[in-house]
């Protein structure tokens, strides 16, 4: 095939496009991008040949190079990764993976028409706000509730409706930054509420709230925060004291729980995290929590509590602007259903991960080590974290696969370049992989990727 002049032996763009490999590329990436990439690669080959460097073997190799380049160039930037960090609710990695039932529910409404805003009995317009409400009430014990886009939106909505041009009393210890960019004081300002700070950064008493009440006070607000200690310590007891003050002055208590656990974290060896049920029972009028933290569902913000307040929030113009979409609602309802049925620990991935016994984790780490069959691998003790602003500082004992490689930084960089990318940690100069957050069906890929890199 190779002629005397290798430049002339190069196939034409048209010839490649009309071949089988070219057809496949056009089908996958479209004609325009394929032609452009073919030209680019051919130009590069010509350049190399002119410089007396080796060109390409044949059309097949050319098509492979082009396919590779197109794959990299048009790969979506949002794609799945393997989370081997041991941080269960990893905000940068998409927080909570969904249960199988939630994924199925989401898929079902994704490709078909649905009852999103349709009342089948009446044959007319219905409300999207009804879908999650009865389940939310059932699992939290609230009178009413609905879901919006996320918890930050829920806060803006409720402050706009209940506290615009009015005062909101909040502890100095709770003026926290959430998720790296959203600060409680900013939310207050955005919502037109005037923030009245009480107490100190590390101590606030119920009497501090009472002392700040004026005729223009709308709410007493409690925000779940790590660096905050109340007199009385147990958060729900403190909510009860706040509710007492609120009742005397005809005010409302709003509790921003953030992670919003519905299960008792203590039974998994973790610190106690106030549950939504406890907060409501203690007297919070409205409780706000996220859908994708300890609930283990899709990104959403739940507002549950007093029916007359919830009805006001539903009617606010902002409710439309921050509404949850149908994919979210489908996944959310399926997630809540696990709590109703009582199988959340078995079915909701973040709870499965929290509940995974140390023996099992150690077994997995040892299995990986055996599969890698490398002297560089060992199994060591470590700690997983819950993450997502929930249970700050709380850790769960785990077993880690550790690799003693010469350049841990370079190694983790290569892991991130893999397909799928693997996100690992470096601890004590070792690259460590926590089995707790690696989904079962990702294990084979993980081991293969690591094995490949160790052998290259
Ligand atoms: C995470 C968090 C929020 C924000 O939740 P999003 O659903 O991410 O908007 C609000 N308040 C607290 C206390 C949080 O921890």
Coordinates of C-alpha atoms and ligand atoms in Angstrom, one line a residue:
X1 CA 0.0 0.0 0.0
X2 CA 2.7 2.5 1.0
X3 CA 3.9 4.4 -2.1
X4 CA 7.3 6.0 -2.6
X5 CA 5.8 9.4 -1.5
X6 CA 4.0 8.8 1.8
X7 CA 2.3 12.1 1.6
X8 CA 0.5 11.0 -1.5
X9 CA -0.4 7.7 0.1
X10 CA -2.6 9.4 2.7
X11 CA -6.2 8.6 2.2
X12 CA -8.6 11.5 1.4
X13 CA -11.2 12.7 3.8
X14 CA -13.9 11.6 1.5
X15 CA -12.5 8.1 1.3
X16 CA -12.5 7.7 5.0
X17 CA -15.9 9.2 5.5
X18 CA -17.3 6.7 3.0
X19 CA -15.7 3.7 4.7
X20 CA -17.2 1.7 7.6
X21 CA -15.2 3.4 10.3
X22 CA -15.9 6.8 8.9
X23 CA -19.6 6.0 8.8
X24 CA -19.6 5.0 12.5
X25 CA -17.9 8.2 13.5
X26 CA -20.4 10.4 11.5
X27 CA -23.2 8.5 13.2
X28 CA -21.8 9.1 16.6
X29 CA -20.4 12.6 16.4
X30 CA -22.1 14.2 13.4
X31 CA -20.6 14.9 10.0
X32 CA -19.3 18.4 10.7
X33 CA -17.2 17.5 13.8
X34 CA -15.9 14.3 12.2
X35 CA -14.8 16.0 9.0
X36 CA -13.1 18.8 11.0
X37 CA -11.2 16.3 13.3
X38 CA -10.2 14.2 10.3
X39 CA -8.7 17.2 8.6
X40 CA -6.9 18.2 11.8
X41 CA -5.4 14.8 12.3
X42 CA -4.5 14.4 8.6
X43 CA -2.7 17.8 8.7
X44 CA -0.7 16.7 11.7
X45 CA 0.3 13.5 10.0
X46 CA 1.4 15.4 6.9
X47 CA 3.4 17.7 9.1
X48 CA 5.1 14.8 10.7
X49 CA 5.9 13.2 7.4
X50 CA 7.4 16.4 6.0
X51 CA 9.7 16.4 9.1
X52 CA 10.7 12.9 8.2
X53 CA 8.9 11.4 11.2
X54 CA 6.7 8.2 10.9
X55 CA 3.2 8.8 9.7
X56 CA 0.4 6.3 10.2
X57 CA 0.1 2.6 9.4
X58 CA -3.2 2.6 7.6
X59 CA -6.7 4.0 7.5
X60 CA -7.8 1.9 10.5
X61 CA -5.2 3.6 12.6
X62 CA -6.2 7.0 11.3
X63 CA -9.8 6.2 12.2
X64 CA -8.8 5.1 15.7
X65 CA -6.9 8.3 16.3
X66 CA -9.8 10.4 15.1
X67 CA -12.3 8.4 17.2
X68 CA -10.1 8.9 20.3
X69 CA -9.8 12.6 19.7
X70 CA -13.5 13.0 19.1
X71 CA -14.3 11.0 22.2
X72 CA -12.2 13.3 24.4
X73 CA -13.4 16.5 22.7
X74 CA -17.1 15.7 22.9
X75 CA -17.2 13.9 26.2
X76 CA -19.7 15.6 28.5
X77 CA -18.1 17.4 31.4
X78 CA -20.9 16.0 33.7
X79 CA -20.4 12.3 33.9
X80 CA -20.2 9.5 36.5
X81 CA -17.1 9.0 38.7
X82 CA -16.1 6.4 41.2
X83 CA -16.0 8.0 44.6
X84 CA -13.3 6.2 46.6
X85 CA -12.9 9.1 49.1
X86 CA -15.0 7.7 51.8
X87 CA -17.0 11.0 52.0
X88 CA -20.5 9.7 51.7
X89 CA -22.4 12.9 50.9
X90 CA -19.7 14.5 48.7
X91 CA -21.1 17.8 47.6
X92 CA -18.6 18.1 44.7
X93 CA -19.4 14.6 43.5
X94 CA -23.2 15.1 43.3
X95 CA -24.1 14.3 47.0
X96 CA -26.5 11.4 47.2
X97 CA -26.7 8.6 44.6
X98 CA -30.3 7.5 44.1
X99 CA -31.9 4.2 45.1
X100 CA -32.8 1.8 42.3
X101 CA -36.5 2.6 42.8
X102 CA -35.8 6.4 42.6
X103 CA -33.8 5.9 39.4
X104 CA -36.6 3.9 37.8
X105 CA -39.3 6.4 38.9
X106 CA -37.2 9.2 37.4
X107 CA -36.8 7.3 34.1
X108 CA -40.5 6.5 33.9
X109 CA -41.6 10.1 33.9
X110 CA -38.6 11.3 31.9
X111 CA -39.6 9.7 28.6
X112 CA -43.4 9.9 28.8
X113 CA -46.2 12.3 29.6
X114 CA -47.2 12.3 33.2
X115 CA -49.7 13.5 35.8
X116 CA -47.3 16.3 36.8
X117 CA -50.0 18.9 36.9
X118 CA -53.0 16.9 36.0
X119 CA -55.9 15.6 38.1
X120 CA -57.0 12.3 36.7
X121 CA -60.2 12.1 38.7
X122 CA -61.4 15.6 37.6
X123 CA -59.8 15.4 34.1
X124 CA -58.4 18.9 34.6
X125 CA -55.4 20.8 35.8
X126 CA -53.9 19.6 39.1
X127 CA -50.9 20.8 41.2
X128 CA -47.4 19.5 41.1
X129 CA -47.2 20.3 44.8
X130 CA -49.4 17.4 45.8
X131 CA -47.2 14.6 44.7
X132 CA -44.7 14.5 47.6
X133 CA -47.0 16.0 50.2
X134 CA -48.8 13.1 51.7
X135 CA -45.6 11.0 51.9
X136 CA -43.7 14.0 53.4
X137 CA -46.4 14.3 56.1
X138 CA -46.4 10.5 56.7
X139 CA -42.7 10.2 57.2
X140 CA -42.1 13.4 59.2
X141 CA -45.4 13.7 61.1
X142 CA -45.9 17.2 59.7
X143 CA -49.4 18.7 58.9
X144 CA -48.3 19.8 55.5
X145 CA -45.2 20.1 53.3
X146 CA -43.9 20.5 49.8
X147 CA -40.6 20.4 47.9
X148 CA -38.8 23.1 46.0
X149 CA -35.6 23.2 44.0
X150 CA -33.2 23.0 47.0
X151 CA -33.1 24.0 50.7
X152 CA -31.5 27.4 49.9
X153 CA -34.5 28.2 47.7
X154 CA -36.8 27.0 50.4
X155 CA -35.3 29.5 52.9
X156 CA -35.5 32.4 50.4
X157 CA -39.1 31.5 49.8
X158 CA -40.1 31.3 53.4
X159 CA -38.2 34.3 54.5
X160 CA -39.7 36.3 51.6
X161 CA -43.2 35.3 52.6
X162 CA -43.0 35.5 56.4
X163 CA -40.3 38.0 57.1
X164 CA -40.0 40.6 54.4
X165 CA -39.3 44.0 56.0
X166 CA -39.5 42.3 59.3
X167 CA -37.0 41.0 61.9
X168 CA -35.7 37.5 62.1
X169 CA -33.9 36.7 65.4
X170 CA -30.9 34.3 64.9
X171 CA -28.0 33.2 67.0
X172 CA -24.5 34.6 66.1
X173 CA -23.3 31.0 66.2
X174 CA -25.5 30.2 63.3
X175 CA -24.6 32.8 60.7
X176 CA -23.0 30.0 58.8
X177 CA -21.9 29.6 55.2
X178 CA -23.5 26.6 53.6
X179 CA -22.0 24.6 50.7
X180 CA -19.2 27.1 50.1
X181 CA -21.1 30.0 48.6
X182 CA -24.4 30.5 50.3
X183 CA -24.4 32.4 53.5
X184 CA -27.2 32.6 55.9
X185 CA -26.9 36.5 56.2
X186 CA -26.9 36.8 52.4
X187 CA -30.1 34.7 52.2
X188 CA -31.7 37.0 54.8
X189 CA -30.7 40.1 52.8
X190 CA -31.9 38.6 49.6
X191 CA -35.3 37.8 51.1
X192 CA -35.7 41.4 52.5
X193 CA -35.6 40.2 56.1
X194 CA -33.7 42.1 58.8
X195 CA -31.4 39.9 60.7
X196 CA -31.2 40.4 64.5
X197 CA -28.2 38.6 65.9
X198 CA -28.3 37.4 69.4
X199 CA -26.0 35.5 71.8
X200 CA -22.4 34.8 71.1
X201 CA -20.7 32.6 68.5
X202 CA -20.5 29.7 70.9
X203 CA -23.3 30.2 73.3
X204 CA -26.9 31.3 72.9
X205 CA -29.7 31.0 75.4
X206 CA -33.5 31.0 74.8
X207 CA -33.6 34.1 76.9
X208 CA -31.3 35.8 74.3
X209 CA -34.0 35.4 71.7
X210 CA -36.7 36.7 74.0
X211 CA -34.7 39.8 74.8
X212 CA -34.5 40.7 71.1
X213 CA -38.2 40.4 70.3
X214 CA -39.8 43.7 69.1
X215 CA -43.3 44.4 67.6
X216 CA -41.6 44.0 64.2
X217 CA -40.2 40.5 64.9
X218 CA -41.5 37.8 62.5
X219 CA -39.5 34.7 63.2
X220 CA -37.1 33.0 65.5
X221 CA -34.7 31.1 63.3
X222 CA -32.6 28.1 64.1
X223 CA -29.9 27.0 61.7
X224 CA -28.2 23.7 62.1
X225 CA -24.5 24.5 62.5
X226 CA -21.4 22.6 63.6
X227 CA -19.8 25.3 65.7
X228 CA -22.7 26.0 67.9
X229 CA -23.5 25.0 71.4
X230 CA -26.7 25.8 73.2
X231 CA -27.3 25.8 76.9
X232 CA -29.2 22.6 77.2
X233 CA -27.2 21.0 74.4
X234 CA -29.8 18.7 72.9
X235 CA -31.0 20.6 69.9
X236 CA -34.6 19.5 70.1
X237 CA -34.8 20.6 73.7
X238 CA -33.5 24.0 72.6
X239 CA -36.2 24.2 69.8
X240 CA -38.8 23.5 72.5
X241 CA -37.4 26.5 74.5
X242 CA -37.5 28.7 71.4
X243 CA -41.0 27.5 70.7
X244 CA -42.0 28.6 74.2
X245 CA -40.6 32.1 73.6
X246 CA -42.3 32.2 70.2
X247 CA -45.6 31.2 71.6
X248 CA -45.6 33.9 74.3
X249 CA -44.9 36.6 71.6
X250 CA -47.0 35.2 68.8
X251 CA -44.1 34.4 66.6
X252 CA -43.0 31.4 64.5
X253 CA -40.0 29.2 64.9
X254 CA -38.2 28.1 61.7
X255 CA -35.6 25.3 61.9
X256 CA -33.2 24.9 59.1
X257 CA -32.0 21.4 59.7
X258 CA -29.8 21.2 56.6
X259 CA -29.2 17.5 56.2
X260 CA -32.6 16.5 57.5
X261 CA -32.2 13.0 58.9
X262 CA -35.3 10.9 59.2
X263 CA -33.5 8.0 60.8
X264 CA -31.6 7.9 64.1
X265 CA -27.9 8.4 63.4
X266 CA -27.0 7.2 66.8
X267 CA -27.9 3.6 66.0
X268 CA -25.1 3.7 63.4
X269 CA -22.4 4.7 65.9
X270 CA -22.7 8.4 64.9
X271 CA -23.4 11.4 67.0
X272 CA -27.1 12.4 67.4
X273 CA -28.4 14.4 64.5
X274 CA -31.7 16.1 65.2
X275 CA -34.3 14.4 63.0
X276 CA -37.1 16.3 61.2
X277 CA -39.6 14.5 63.4
X278 CA -38.0 15.6 66.6
X279 CA -37.8 19.2 65.5
X280 CA -41.5 19.3 64.6
X281 CA -42.5 17.5 67.8
X282 CA -40.4 20.1 69.8
X283 CA -42.5 22.8 68.3
X284 CA -40.9 24.2 65.2
X285 CA -43.5 25.7 63.0
X286 CA -41.6 25.1 59.8
X287 CA -38.6 22.8 59.2
X288 CA -36.4 23.1 56.1
X289 CA -34.1 20.3 54.9
X290 CA -32.3 19.1 51.8
X291 CA -33.3 16.3 49.5
X292 CA -29.8 15.1 48.7
X293 CA -28.1 15.0 52.0
X294 CA -29.2 12.5 54.7
X295 CA -32.5 11.9 53.0
X296 CA -30.5 10.3 50.2
X297 CA -32.7 11.6 47.4
X298 CA -32.5 14.1 44.5
X299 CA -31.6 17.7 44.9
X300 CA -34.6 19.3 46.5
X301 CA -35.5 21.5 49.4
X302 CA -38.3 20.4 51.7
X303 CA -40.5 22.7 53.8
X304 CA -42.7 20.9 56.3
X305 CA -44.8 22.1 59.2
X306 CA -47.9 24.1 59.9
X307 CA -50.6 23.8 57.2
X308 CA -51.6 27.5 57.3
X309 CA -48.0 28.6 56.7
X310 CA -47.3 26.0 54.0
X311 CA -50.5 27.2 52.2
X312 CA -49.1 30.7 52.2
X313 CA -45.8 29.6 50.9
X314 CA -47.3 27.6 48.1
X315 CA -49.1 30.8 46.9
X316 CA -46.1 33.0 46.9
X317 CA -44.9 34.1 43.4
X318 CA -41.4 32.8 44.2
X319 CA -42.8 29.3 44.7
X320 CA -43.1 29.1 40.9
X321 CA -39.6 30.3 40.4
X322 CA -38.1 27.8 42.7
X323 CA -40.3 24.8 41.9
X324 CA -39.1 21.3 41.7
X325 CA -39.1 19.6 38.3
X326 CA -40.8 16.4 37.4
X327 CA -37.7 14.3 37.4
X328 CA -36.9 15.5 40.9
X329 CA -40.4 14.9 42.2
X330 CA -40.5 11.4 40.8
X331 CA -37.2 10.5 42.5
X332 CA -38.2 12.2 45.7
X333 CA -41.5 10.4 46.0
X334 CA -39.7 7.1 45.4
X335 CA -37.1 8.0 48.0
X336 CA -39.6 9.0 50.6
X337 CA -41.4 5.8 50.0
X338 CA -38.4 3.8 51.3
X339 CA -38.9 5.6 54.7
X340 CA -42.6 4.9 54.7
X341 CA -42.0 1.2 54.0
X342 CA -39.1 1.1 56.4
X343 CA -36.5 -0.2 53.9
X344 CA -34.3 3.0 53.7
X345 CA -31.3 1.4 55.3
X346 CA -31.4 -1.5 52.8
X347 CA -32.3 0.6 49.7
X348 CA -31.1 4.2 50.0
X349 CA -27.4 4.2 49.0
X350 CA -26.2 6.7 51.5
X351 CA -27.8 4.7 54.4
X352 CA -26.4 1.5 53.0
X353 CA -23.0 3.1 53.1
X354 CA -23.5 4.5 56.6
X355 CA -24.6 1.0 57.8
X356 CA -21.9 -1.1 56.0
X357 CA -20.2 -3.2 58.7
X358 CA -16.5 -2.8 59.2
X359 CA -16.0 -6.6 58.6
X360 CA -17.6 -6.3 55.1
X361 CA -15.5 -3.2 54.3
X362 CA -12.3 -5.0 55.4
X363 CA -13.3 -8.0 53.3
X364 CA -13.7 -5.8 50.2
X365 CA -10.4 -4.0 50.8
X366 CA -8.7 -7.4 51.1
X367 CA -10.4 -8.7 47.9
X368 CA -9.2 -5.6 46.0
X369 CA -5.7 -6.2 47.3
X370 CA -5.7 -9.8 46.2
X371 CA -7.1 -8.9 42.8
X372 CA -4.3 -6.3 42.3
X373 CA -1.7 -8.8 43.3
X374 CA 0.8 -6.1 43.9
X375 CA 3.5 -5.6 46.7
X376 CA 2.6 -1.9 46.7
X377 CA -0.9 -2.6 48.1
X378 CA -1.9 -3.0 51.7
X379 CA -5.0 -2.8 53.8
X380 CA -5.0 -0.3 56.6
X381 CA -7.5 1.2 59.1
X382 CA -9.1 4.5 58.3
X383 CA -12.1 6.7 58.7
X384 CA -15.0 7.5 56.4
X385 CA -16.9 10.8 56.9
X386 CA -20.6 11.6 56.3
X387 CA -20.0 14.9 54.7
X388 CA -22.5 17.4 53.2
X389 CA -22.5 19.6 56.3
X390 CA -24.2 16.8 58.1
X391 CA -22.6 15.5 61.3
X392 CA -19.6 17.7 61.1
X393 CA -16.5 15.9 62.2
X394 CA -18.2 12.6 62.7
X395 CA -16.4 9.6 61.3
X396 CA -17.1 5.9 60.8
X397 CA -14.3 3.4 61.1
X398 CA -13.4 1.8 57.8
X399 CA -10.7 -0.3 56.1
X400 CA -8.7 1.3 53.2
X401 CA -6.8 -0.2 50.3
X402 CA -3.6 1.7 50.4
X403 CA -1.0 2.0 47.6
X404 CA 2.6 3.0 48.4
X405 CA 3.5 4.6 45.1
X406 CA 6.5 6.9 44.5
X407 CA 4.4 9.8 43.3
X408 CA 1.0 9.8 45.0
X409 CA 0.0 13.1 43.4
X410 CA 0.8 12.0 39.9
X411 CA -1.0 8.7 40.6
X412 CA -4.2 10.4 41.8
X413 CA -4.1 12.6 38.7
X414 CA -3.9 9.6 36.4
X415 CA -6.8 8.0 38.3
X416 CA -8.9 11.1 37.6
X417 CA -8.1 10.8 33.9
X418 CA -9.4 7.2 33.8
X419 CA -12.8 6.3 32.3
X420 CA -14.7 6.4 34.6
X421 CA -12.6 8.8 36.6
X422 CA -11.6 7.5 40.0
X423 CA -11.4 10.0 42.9
X424 CA -9.1 8.7 45.6
X425 CA -7.4 10.3 48.6
X426 CA -3.8 10.7 49.7
X427 CA -3.1 10.0 53.4
X428 CA 0.4 9.7 54.9
X429 CA 1.9 9.7 51.4
X430 CA -0.2 6.7 50.4
X431 CA -3.0 6.7 47.8
X432 CA -6.0 5.3 49.7
X433 CA -9.3 3.9 48.5
X434 CA -12.3 3.6 50.8
X435 CA -14.7 0.8 49.9
X436 CA -17.5 2.4 51.8
X437 CA -18.4 4.9 49.0
X438 CA -17.6 2.6 46.0
X439 CA -20.8 1.3 44.5
X440 CA -20.8 -2.5 44.1
X441 CA -21.1 -2.4 40.3
X442 CA -18.1 0.0 40.1
X443 CA -15.7 -2.4 41.9
X444 CA -14.5 -4.3 38.8
X445 CA -13.8 -1.1 36.9
X446 CA -11.9 0.4 39.9
X447 CA -9.7 -2.6 40.3
X448 CA -9.0 -2.8 36.6
X449 CA -8.0 0.9 36.4
X450 CA -5.7 0.7 39.4
X451 CA -4.2 -2.6 38.1
X452 CA -3.5 -1.1 34.7
X453 CA -1.7 1.9 36.2
X454 CA 0.3 -0.2 38.6
X455 CA 1.5 -2.4 35.8
X456 CA 2.4 0.5 33.4
Ligands
LIG1 C1 -26.8 22.2 53.1 C2 -27.6 23.2 53.9 C3 -28.5 24.1 53.3 C4 -28.6 24.2 51.8 O1 -29.2 23.1 51.3 P1 -29.3 23.0 49.7 O2 -30.3 21.9 49.5 O3 -27.9 22.6 49.2 O4 -29.7 24.3 49.1 C5 -29.1 24.9 54.1 N1 -29.0 24.9 55.5 C6 -28.1 24.1 56.1 C7 -28.0 24.1 57.6 C8 -27.4 23.2 55.3 O5 -26.6 22.3 55.9

